[in-house]
Tab-separated table of C-alpha atoms in Angstrom:
chain	number	residue	atom	x	y	z
A	1	ALA	CA	-19.226	9.941	12.195
A	2	ARG	CA	-17.042	12.326	10.235
A	3	SER	CA	-13.300	11.670	10.319
A	4	ARG	CA	-11.127	14.426	11.775
A	5	THR	CA	-9.060	16.231	9.118
A	6	VAL	CA	-5.369	16.464	9.967
A	7	GLY	CA	-4.027	18.446	6.997
A	8	GLU	CA	-3.456	18.649	3.265
A	9	LEU	CA	-0.583	19.146	0.842
A	10	LEU	CA	-1.753	20.926	-2.292
A	11	ALA	CA	0.214	20.579	-5.509
A	12	PRO	CA	0.885	23.830	-7.394
A	13	THR	CA	-1.382	24.144	-10.428
A	14	SER	CA	-1.034	25.785	-13.795
A	15	PRO	CA	-3.803	26.107	-16.413
A	16	PHE	CA	-2.799	23.048	-18.469
A	17	ASP	CA	-2.625	20.865	-15.346
A	18	LYS	CA	-6.383	21.029	-14.879
A	19	LYS	CA	-7.086	19.321	-18.185
A	20	CYS	CA	-5.411	15.937	-17.762
A	21	GLY	CA	-2.424	14.136	-16.348
A	22	ARG	CA	-2.797	15.147	-12.723
A	23	GLU	CA	-3.842	11.667	-11.618
A	24	ASN	CA	-2.281	10.859	-8.259
A	25	TRP	CA	-1.915	7.090	-8.556
A	26	THR	CA	0.324	6.368	-5.606
A	27	VAL	CA	1.384	7.503	-2.126
A	28	ALA	CA	3.814	5.843	0.301
A	29	PHE	CA	5.387	6.302	3.741
A	30	ALA	CA	8.951	5.231	4.537
A	31	PRO	CA	9.172	2.177	6.856
A	32	ASP	CA	10.854	4.290	9.542
A	33	GLY	CA	8.295	7.091	9.197
A	34	SER	CA	10.893	9.632	8.073
A	35	TYR	CA	9.543	10.432	4.604
A	36	LEU	CA	6.319	10.710	2.656
A	37	ALA	CA	6.267	10.387	-1.146
A	38	TRP	CA	3.504	10.778	-3.694
A	39	SER	CA	3.052	11.235	-7.422
A	40	GLN	CA	1.954	14.768	-8.251
A	41	GLY	CA	0.792	13.758	-11.693
A	42	HIS	CA	2.746	13.773	-14.952
A	43	ARG	CA	6.375	12.750	-14.205
A	44	ILE	CA	6.863	14.331	-10.784
A	45	VAL	CA	7.335	12.636	-7.403
A	46	LYS	CA	7.433	14.772	-4.257
A	47	LEU	CA	9.414	13.600	-1.211
A	48	VAL	CA	8.924	15.438	2.074
A	49	PRO	CA	9.975	14.754	5.692
A	50	TRP	CA	6.844	13.509	7.445
A	51	ALA	CA	7.655	14.904	10.906
A	52	GLN	CA	7.985	18.407	9.463
A	53	CYS	CA	4.660	17.999	7.671
A	54	LEU	CA	2.915	17.140	10.921
A	55	ASN	CA	4.549	20.067	12.698
A	56	ASN	CA	3.412	22.445	9.964
A	57	PHE	CA	-0.133	21.124	10.216
A	58	LEU	CA	-0.104	21.828	13.958
A	59	LEU	CA	1.416	25.300	13.528
A	60	HIS	CA	-0.570	26.547	10.567
A	61	GLY	CA	-3.796	24.553	10.661
A	62	THR	CA	-4.849	21.974	8.111
A	63	LYS	CA	-4.677	24.087	4.974
A	64	ASN	CA	-1.733	23.454	2.711
A	65	GLY	CA	0.699	23.204	5.605
A	66	ALA	CA	3.843	22.273	3.715
A	67	ASN	CA	3.427	24.921	1.039
A	68	ALA	CA	2.212	27.831	3.152
A	69	ALA	CA	4.151	31.076	2.916
A	70	GLY	CA	7.117	31.112	5.239
A	71	THR	CA	6.959	27.382	5.974
A	72	ARG	CA	8.821	25.948	2.995
A	73	LEU	CA	10.631	22.767	3.868
A	74	PRO	CA	14.436	23.035	3.604
A	75	ARG	CA	16.001	21.572	0.505
A	76	GLN	CA	19.076	19.371	0.515
A	77	SER	CA	22.122	21.509	1.345
A	78	SER	CA	24.897	18.967	1.843
A	79	GLU	CA	25.256	15.215	1.898
A	80	GLY	CA	26.875	15.387	5.310
A	81	SER	CA	23.598	16.223	7.032
A	82	GLN	CA	21.531	13.506	5.319
A	83	LYS	CA	20.495	11.531	8.327
A	84	ASN	CA	20.134	14.348	10.839
A	85	LYS	CA	18.047	16.670	8.702
A	86	PRO	CA	15.685	14.989	6.238
A	87	CYS	CA	15.175	17.302	3.281
A	88	GLU	CA	12.549	17.795	0.629
A	89	HIS	CA	13.140	16.526	-2.908
A	90	VAL	CA	11.244	16.873	-6.165
A	91	ILE	CA	12.123	14.016	-8.537
A	92	ASP	CA	11.448	14.083	-12.285
A	93	CYS	CA	11.135	10.413	-13.250
A	94	GLY	CA	11.028	11.021	-17.001
A	95	ASP	CA	7.621	9.404	-17.511
A	96	ILE	CA	4.209	9.194	-15.821
A	97	VAL	CA	4.545	7.641	-12.348
A	98	TRP	CA	2.097	4.838	-11.496
A	99	SER	CA	3.629	3.260	-8.398
A	100	LEU	CA	5.956	3.971	-5.472
A	101	ALA	CA	7.545	1.867	-2.736
A	102	PHE	CA	10.096	2.569	-0.026
A	103	GLY	CA	12.716	-0.059	0.741
A	104	SER	CA	15.254	-0.433	3.515
A	105	SER	CA	17.796	-3.036	4.572
A	106	VAL	CA	16.415	-2.753	8.106
A	107	PRO	CA	13.437	-5.096	8.723
A	108	GLU	CA	10.111	-3.415	9.423
A	109	LYS	CA	8.709	-3.612	12.954
A	110	GLN	CA	5.785	-5.799	11.934
A	111	SER	CA	8.076	-8.358	10.304
A	112	ARG	CA	8.760	-11.632	12.055
A	113	CYS	CA	12.090	-12.020	10.268
A	114	VAL	CA	15.196	-10.871	12.118
A	115	ASN	CA	17.651	-11.777	9.362
A	116	ILE	CA	19.849	-8.801	8.455
A	117	GLU	CA	22.516	-9.290	5.821
A	118	TRP	CA	25.390	-7.089	4.700
A	119	HIS	CA	24.881	-6.142	1.085
A	120	ARG	CA	27.402	-5.811	-1.713
A	121	PHE	CA	25.573	-2.816	-3.166
A	122	LYS	CA	26.711	-0.565	-0.293
A	123	PHE	CA	23.231	-0.516	1.218
A	124	GLY	CA	24.098	0.172	4.834
A	125	GLN	CA	21.730	-0.040	7.771
A	126	ASP	CA	20.614	3.571	7.292
A	127	GLN	CA	20.036	3.300	3.535
A	128	LEU	CA	16.552	4.265	2.350
A	129	LEU	CA	15.454	3.654	-1.232
A	130	LEU	CA	12.480	4.783	-3.292
A	131	ALA	CA	11.320	2.643	-6.206
A	132	THR	CA	9.194	4.332	-8.889
A	133	GLY	CA	7.187	2.355	-11.474
A	134	LEU	CA	6.677	4.194	-14.742
A	135	ASN	CA	4.351	4.289	-17.727
A	136	ASN	CA	7.036	2.971	-20.096
A	137	GLY	CA	7.623	-0.216	-18.063
A	138	ARG	CA	10.801	0.987	-16.345
A	139	ILE	CA	11.489	0.938	-12.612
A	140	LYS	CA	13.828	3.611	-11.281
A	141	ILE	CA	15.468	3.264	-7.859
A	142	TRP	CA	16.416	6.494	-6.031
A	143	ASP	CA	18.423	7.352	-2.916
A	144	VAL	CA	15.879	9.095	-0.698
A	145	TYR	CA	18.427	11.186	1.219
A	146	THR	CA	20.147	12.638	-1.853
A	147	GLY	CA	17.506	12.291	-4.588
A	148	LYS	CA	20.071	10.569	-6.836
A	149	LEU	CA	19.187	7.815	-9.326
A	150	LEU	CA	20.786	4.483	-8.338
A	151	LEU	CA	19.285	1.901	-10.697
A	152	ASN	CA	17.196	1.722	-13.849
A	153	LEU	CA	15.414	-1.642	-14.138
A	154	MET	CA	14.155	-2.465	-17.632
A	155	ASP	CA	12.254	-5.648	-18.369
A	156	HIS	CA	8.513	-4.952	-18.225
A	157	THR	CA	6.889	-4.145	-21.556
A	158	GLU	CA	3.885	-2.260	-20.140
A	159	VAL	CA	2.925	0.097	-17.287
A	160	VAL	CA	4.373	-0.866	-13.883
A	161	ARG	CA	1.149	-0.601	-11.900
A	162	ASP	CA	2.398	-1.482	-8.405
A	163	LEU	CA	5.576	-2.107	-6.405
A	164	THR	CA	6.219	-3.705	-3.019
A	165	PHE	CA	9.369	-4.433	-1.002
A	166	ALA	CA	9.697	-7.501	1.220
A	167	PRO	CA	9.308	-6.310	4.849
A	168	ASP	CA	12.229	-8.454	6.074
A	169	GLY	CA	14.940	-6.029	4.945
A	170	SER	CA	16.184	-8.329	2.167
A	171	LEU	CA	15.676	-5.584	-0.468
A	172	ILE	CA	13.631	-7.956	-2.617
A	173	LEU	CA	11.316	-5.874	-4.825
A	174	VAL	CA	8.235	-7.204	-6.615
A	175	SER	CA	6.662	-5.302	-9.509
A	176	ALA	CA	3.181	-5.790	-10.985
A	177	SER	CA	2.544	-4.767	-14.572
A	178	ARG	CA	-0.048	-4.540	-17.302
A	179	ASP	CA	2.092	-7.006	-19.264
A	180	LYS	CA	0.333	-9.707	-17.149
A	181	THR	CA	3.445	-10.581	-15.126
A	182	LEU	CA	5.032	-9.983	-11.745
A	183	ARG	CA	8.807	-9.706	-11.580
A	184	VAL	CA	11.033	-10.290	-8.572
A	185	TRP	CA	14.169	-8.109	-8.324
A	186	ASP	CA	17.115	-8.452	-5.932
A	187	LEU	CA	18.399	-4.944	-5.227
A	188	LYS	CA	21.276	-6.193	-3.085
A	189	ASP	CA	22.513	-7.933	-6.253
A	190	ASP	CA	22.624	-4.768	-8.377
A	191	GLY	CA	18.938	-5.068	-9.266
A	192	ASN	CA	19.210	-8.542	-10.821
A	193	MET	CA	15.810	-9.942	-11.870
A	194	MET	CA	15.381	-13.253	-10.043
A	195	LYS	CA	12.040	-14.548	-11.272
A	196	VAL	CA	9.012	-13.853	-13.478
A	197	LEU	CA	5.688	-14.899	-11.950
A	198	ARG	CA	3.175	-15.797	-14.661
A	199	GLY	CA	-0.441	-16.854	-14.289
A	200	HIS	CA	-2.537	-13.705	-14.523
A	201	PRO	CA	-4.811	-13.826	-17.578
A	202	ASN	CA	-4.868	-10.039	-17.849
A	203	TRP	CA	-3.466	-6.819	-16.351
A	204	VAL	CA	-1.955	-7.068	-12.847
A	205	TYR	CA	-3.132	-4.109	-10.744
A	206	GLY	CA	-1.485	-4.639	-7.374
A	207	CYS	CA	0.696	-6.767	-5.117
A	208	ALA	CA	1.464	-7.001	-1.395
A	209	PHE	CA	3.772	-9.050	0.837
A	210	SER	CA	2.641	-10.780	3.999
A	211	PRO	CA	4.397	-9.402	7.137
A	212	ASP	CA	6.810	-12.367	7.258
A	213	SER	CA	7.615	-11.977	3.517
A	214	SER	CA	6.712	-15.635	2.828
A	215	ILE	CA	3.526	-14.987	0.814
A	216	LEU	CA	2.806	-12.508	-1.971
A	217	CYS	CA	-0.726	-11.547	-2.966
A	218	SER	CA	-1.327	-10.238	-6.482
A	219	VAL	CA	-4.602	-8.901	-7.857
A	220	GLY	CA	-5.728	-7.966	-11.323
A	221	ALA	CA	-8.308	-7.890	-14.075
A	222	SER	CA	-10.642	-10.843	-14.674
A	223	LYS	CA	-11.464	-11.174	-10.929
A	224	ALA	CA	-7.929	-12.398	-10.171
A	225	VAL	CA	-6.653	-12.776	-6.583
A	226	PHE	CA	-3.549	-15.006	-6.476
A	227	LEU	CA	-1.340	-16.057	-3.551
A	228	TRP	CA	2.307	-16.973	-4.225
A	229	ASP	CA	4.829	-18.918	-2.130
A	230	MET	CA	7.873	-16.620	-2.200
A	231	ASP	CA	10.270	-19.346	-1.071
A	232	LYS	CA	9.477	-21.536	-4.086
A	233	TYR	CA	8.087	-18.820	-6.415
A	234	SER	CA	5.037	-20.973	-7.047
A	235	MET	CA	1.327	-20.232	-6.865
A	236	LEU	CA	-0.290	-21.307	-3.595
A	237	ARG	CA	-3.942	-20.754	-4.459
A	238	LYS	CA	-6.468	-18.576	-6.245
A	239	LEU	CA	-9.083	-16.811	-4.127
A	240	GLU	CA	-12.491	-16.748	-5.784
A	241	GLY	CA	-15.365	-14.465	-4.870
A	242	HIS	CA	-15.029	-11.103	-6.606
A	243	HIS	CA	-17.191	-10.339	-9.656
A	244	ASN	CA	-15.027	-7.761	-11.439
A	245	ASP	CA	-11.441	-6.481	-11.687
A	246	VAL	CA	-9.581	-6.494	-8.343
A	247	VAL	CA	-7.419	-3.390	-8.003
A	248	ALA	CA	-5.842	-3.347	-4.524
A	249	CYS	CA	-4.805	-5.694	-1.716
A	250	GLU	CA	-3.095	-5.609	1.680
A	251	PHE	CA	-2.358	-8.042	4.510
A	252	SER	CA	-3.211	-7.308	8.146
A	253	PRO	CA	-0.232	-6.638	10.464
A	254	ASP	CA	-0.399	-10.190	11.877
A	255	GLY	CA	-0.676	-11.765	8.405
A	256	ALA	CA	-3.886	-13.600	9.340
A	257	LEU	CA	-6.180	-11.484	7.134
A	258	LEU	CA	-6.085	-10.162	3.576
A	259	ALA	CA	-8.180	-7.236	2.296
A	260	THR	CA	-8.960	-6.844	-1.426
A	261	ALA	CA	-10.803	-4.046	-3.240
A	262	SER	CA	-12.669	-4.507	-6.509
A	263	TYR	CA	-14.673	-2.672	-9.144
A	264	ASP	CA	-17.588	-4.911	-8.091
A	265	THR	CA	-18.146	-2.253	-5.346
A	266	ARG	CA	-16.940	-4.553	-2.553
A	267	VAL	CA	-14.014	-4.967	-0.194
A	268	TYR	CA	-13.497	-8.553	0.969
A	269	VAL	CA	-11.540	-9.590	4.050
A	270	TRP	CA	-10.162	-13.122	3.547
A	271	ASP	CA	-8.408	-15.750	5.579
A	272	PRO	CA	-5.526	-16.224	3.116
A	273	HIS	CA	-4.622	-19.592	4.653
A	274	THR	CA	-8.027	-21.163	3.962
A	275	GLY	CA	-9.408	-18.984	1.151
A	276	ALA	CA	-12.572	-18.181	3.140
A	277	ILE	CA	-14.240	-14.759	2.927
A	278	LEU	CA	-14.619	-13.553	6.516
A	279	ARG	CA	-16.169	-10.124	5.912
A	280	GLU	CA	-17.716	-8.153	3.050
A	281	PHE	CA	-17.767	-4.349	3.047
A	282	GLY	CA	-20.248	-3.099	0.434
A	283	HIS	CA	-20.182	0.348	-1.193
A	284	LEU	CA	-23.468	0.063	-3.094
A	285	PHE	CA	-26.818	-0.797	-1.500
A	286	PRO	CA	-28.398	-3.091	-2.388
A	287	PRO	CA	-25.240	-4.782	-3.717
A	288	PRO	CA	-25.227	-5.495	-7.466
A	289	THR	CA	-26.032	-9.045	-8.557
A	290	PRO	CA	-23.269	-10.931	-10.410
A	291	ILE	CA	-24.878	-10.237	-13.800
A	292	PHE	CA	-24.383	-6.512	-13.098
A	293	ALA	CA	-21.095	-7.117	-11.319
A	294	GLY	CA	-19.605	-3.788	-12.312
A	295	GLY	CA	-22.227	-2.012	-10.250
A	296	ALA	CA	-22.518	1.700	-10.809
A	297	ASN	CA	-19.368	3.374	-12.114
A	298	ASP	CA	-19.483	5.863	-9.263
A	299	ARG	CA	-19.122	3.059	-6.686
A	300	TRP	CA	-15.937	1.404	-7.918
A	301	VAL	CA	-13.524	0.831	-5.027
A	302	ARG	CA	-10.058	2.164	-5.854
A	303	SER	CA	-7.959	1.471	-2.780
A	304	VAL	CA	-7.908	-0.486	0.476
A	305	CYS	CA	-5.420	-0.571	3.365
A	306	PHE	CA	-5.110	-2.062	6.844
A	307	SER	CA	-4.445	0.088	9.899
A	308	HIS	CA	-1.549	-0.903	12.115
A	309	ASP	CA	-3.791	-1.922	14.991
A	310	GLY	CA	-5.224	-4.644	12.729
A	311	LEU	CA	-8.685	-3.478	13.750
A	312	HIS	CA	-9.557	-1.027	10.965
A	313	VAL	CA	-9.644	-1.045	7.167
A	314	ALA	CA	-9.821	2.116	5.048
A	315	SER	CA	-11.349	2.154	1.563
A	316	LEU	CA	-11.538	4.748	-1.193
A	317	ALA	CA	-14.379	4.669	-3.741
A	318	ASP	CA	-15.571	6.677	-6.738
A	319	ASP	CA	-18.630	7.837	-4.790
A	320	LYS	CA	-16.435	10.654	-3.350
A	321	MET	CA	-16.101	9.011	0.060
A	322	VAL	CA	-13.314	7.685	2.263
A	323	ARG	CA	-14.571	5.028	4.687
A	324	PHE	CA	-13.058	3.565	7.852
A	325	TRP	CA	-14.381	0.097	8.758
A	326	ARG	CA	-13.889	-2.075	11.826
A	327	ILE	CA	-13.145	-5.660	10.805
A	328	ASP	CA	-15.918	-6.919	13.102
A	329	GLU	CA	-18.659	-4.464	12.044
A	330	GLU	CA	-20.803	-4.288	8.924
A	331	TYR	CA	-20.980	-0.508	8.478
A	332	PRO	CA	-18.274	2.212	8.429
A	333	VAL	CA	-17.340	3.714	11.782
A	334	GLN	CA	-16.178	6.982	10.144
A	335	VAL	CA	-16.393	8.618	6.722
A	336	ALA	CA	-14.849	11.629	4.972
A	337	PRO	CA	-15.439	13.343	1.597
A	338	LEU	CA	-12.865	13.109	-1.217
A	339	ASN	CA	-13.371	13.731	-4.944
A	340	ASN	CA	-11.377	11.790	-7.541
A	341	GLY	CA	-9.434	9.801	-4.933
A	342	LEU	CA	-7.223	7.068	-6.421
A	343	CYS	CA	-4.758	5.956	-3.719
A	344	SER	CA	-4.472	5.769	0.062
A	345	THR	CA	-2.187	4.424	2.770
A	346	PHE	CA	-1.746	4.639	6.542
A	347	SER	CA	1.247	6.418	8.052
A	348	THR	CA	3.982	4.234	9.530
A	349	ASP	CA	2.667	4.643	13.078
A	350	GLY	CA	-0.906	4.098	11.876
A	351	SER	CA	-2.259	7.372	13.275
A	352	VAL	CA	-3.030	9.070	9.936
A	353	LEU	CA	-4.554	8.033	6.606
A	354	ALA	CA	-3.161	9.773	3.512
A	355	ALA	CA	-5.202	9.829	0.292
A	356	GLY	CA	-4.317	11.305	-3.091
A	357	GLN	CA	-6.453	13.443	-5.368
A	358	ASP	CA	-5.385	15.329	-8.525
A	359	GLY	CA	-1.757	15.615	-7.453
A	360	SER	CA	-2.562	16.746	-3.895
A	361	LEU	CA	-2.723	14.832	-0.617
A	362	TYR	CA	-5.295	14.897	2.198
A	363	PHE	CA	-4.901	13.462	5.692
A	364	TRP	CA	-7.370	12.152	8.290
A	365	ALA	CA	-6.920	10.850	11.808
A	366	THR	CA	-7.376	7.084	12.137
A	367	PRO	CA	-10.296	6.061	14.396
A	368	SER	CA	-8.868	5.441	17.856
A	369	GLN	CA	-10.566	2.601	19.685
A	370	VAL	CA	-9.229	0.378	22.439
A	371	SER	CA	-8.607	-3.134	21.149
A	372	SER	CA	-10.374	-5.956	22.971
A	373	LEU	CA	-8.401	-8.592	24.845
A	374	GLN	CA	-9.503	-11.069	22.191
A	375	HIS	CA	-8.094	-8.943	19.388
A	376	LEU	CA	-4.773	-8.442	21.203
A	377	CYS	CA	-4.507	-12.197	21.827
A	378	ARG	CA	-5.326	-12.959	18.206
A	379	MET	CA	-2.736	-10.474	16.931
A	380	ALA	CA	-0.058	-11.968	19.185
A	381	ILE	CA	-0.669	-15.618	18.322
A	382	ARG	CA	-1.552	-15.158	14.624
A	383	ARG	CA	1.683	-13.250	13.986
A	384	VAL	CA	3.524	-16.567	14.321
A	385	MET	CA	0.849	-19.179	13.476
A	386	PRO	CA	-1.345	-19.734	10.401
A	387	THR	CA	-4.953	-20.890	10.782
A	388	SER	CA	-4.185	-24.596	10.450
A	389	GLN	CA	-1.622	-24.555	13.267
A	390	VAL	CA	-3.969	-22.666	15.600
A	391	LYS	CA	-6.725	-25.229	14.998
A	392	ASN	CA	-4.318	-28.070	15.814
A	393	LEU	CA	-3.191	-26.623	19.146
A	394	PRO	CA	-3.843	-28.966	22.126
A	395	ILE	CA	-6.181	-26.476	23.798
A	396	PRO	CA	-9.952	-26.379	24.379
A	397	GLY	CA	-12.143	-25.717	21.336
A	398	LYS	CA	-13.502	-22.503	22.816
A	399	VAL	CA	-9.971	-21.102	23.118
A	400	VAL	CA	-9.267	-22.049	19.489
A	401	GLU	CA	-12.413	-20.126	18.446
A	402	PHE	CA	-11.256	-17.218	20.602
A	403	LEU	CA	-7.959	-17.066	18.687
A	404	CYS	CA	-9.432	-17.446	15.171
A	405	TYR	CA	-10.997	-14.727	13.053
A	406	GLN	CA	-14.553	-15.981	12.491
A	407	ILE	CA	-17.042	-15.435	9.684
């Protein structure tokens, strides 16, 4: 089935833009759903209020809603109206932007942690930050409501390929870089670097926190999928199964599953607590054998993300297709065309998938299917229990199977 198109935001083009540099490597939604940010190529990041985008799509159809004549989004007029009227910003980061992440001192809804601290760095409960990872190894932290630069973090020696904030509101930021390291920053302590995580033999492409912020997954070149204990800053385990560079990862909302995307043309869904591969989503048929692990260049998977119902996974591949998969089915439930897509993410409420292409953004409606009672039970229990604890519950074996994600 074809996915329903919701809208698109087209970046303005000039003749030189069409040659190179318009790669849209990253897109992100604010945890509270207020803002959408994406890299328009070169050094530019665009920040727009998401609710106004959706309204423009409804009013003016799907084509270029935010930039249509007469529907320009209001720019920032005064700092006094920050919270009431979200405003559009265009940020020049000074170098090519590779990664974005929103951070807030308010825990995300999916998080199990209810710890909220008061921070010395004047990050109140309504503070919203945007972290940008740049080509020169710097990380710049911006105030979303004003567009002002707050911090300039300098320690990486290569491209900052990915960024992720801990979902518990602690303002802990993790950066993944081509210098083969991950670095942990404490933004409530003026951006102090707390730890360097070493172990990747090559470039680090991506990183993602589990919903309870206790585990970090990092993926990279040389088939690397690593899990880190973020309480001890030590490696928990390596997940083995991919045959080529792994470029993206994300945990399910209950933390019981982990999705990874690789240039070996596959998306794997893992049980991160046992290291077992529960599901394989292939993008090349028949799948390439390990000796030809790279597959065809036009089948490389670029991005993967979990929907908020925990039932669907979206993937983006070089074969000009966006695919929506159910975690319990072998074939996509919906597809959509997209050329040169490099990044994707679900909106905060999970209703829309945003994907980037050549500086522009395209949006599709997430497949809407009623979750089974089993899935709802699993989501509820797995949010607070890892696999080992579920298997040790004093309940009948059939109920344990009912609550576990099976191969």
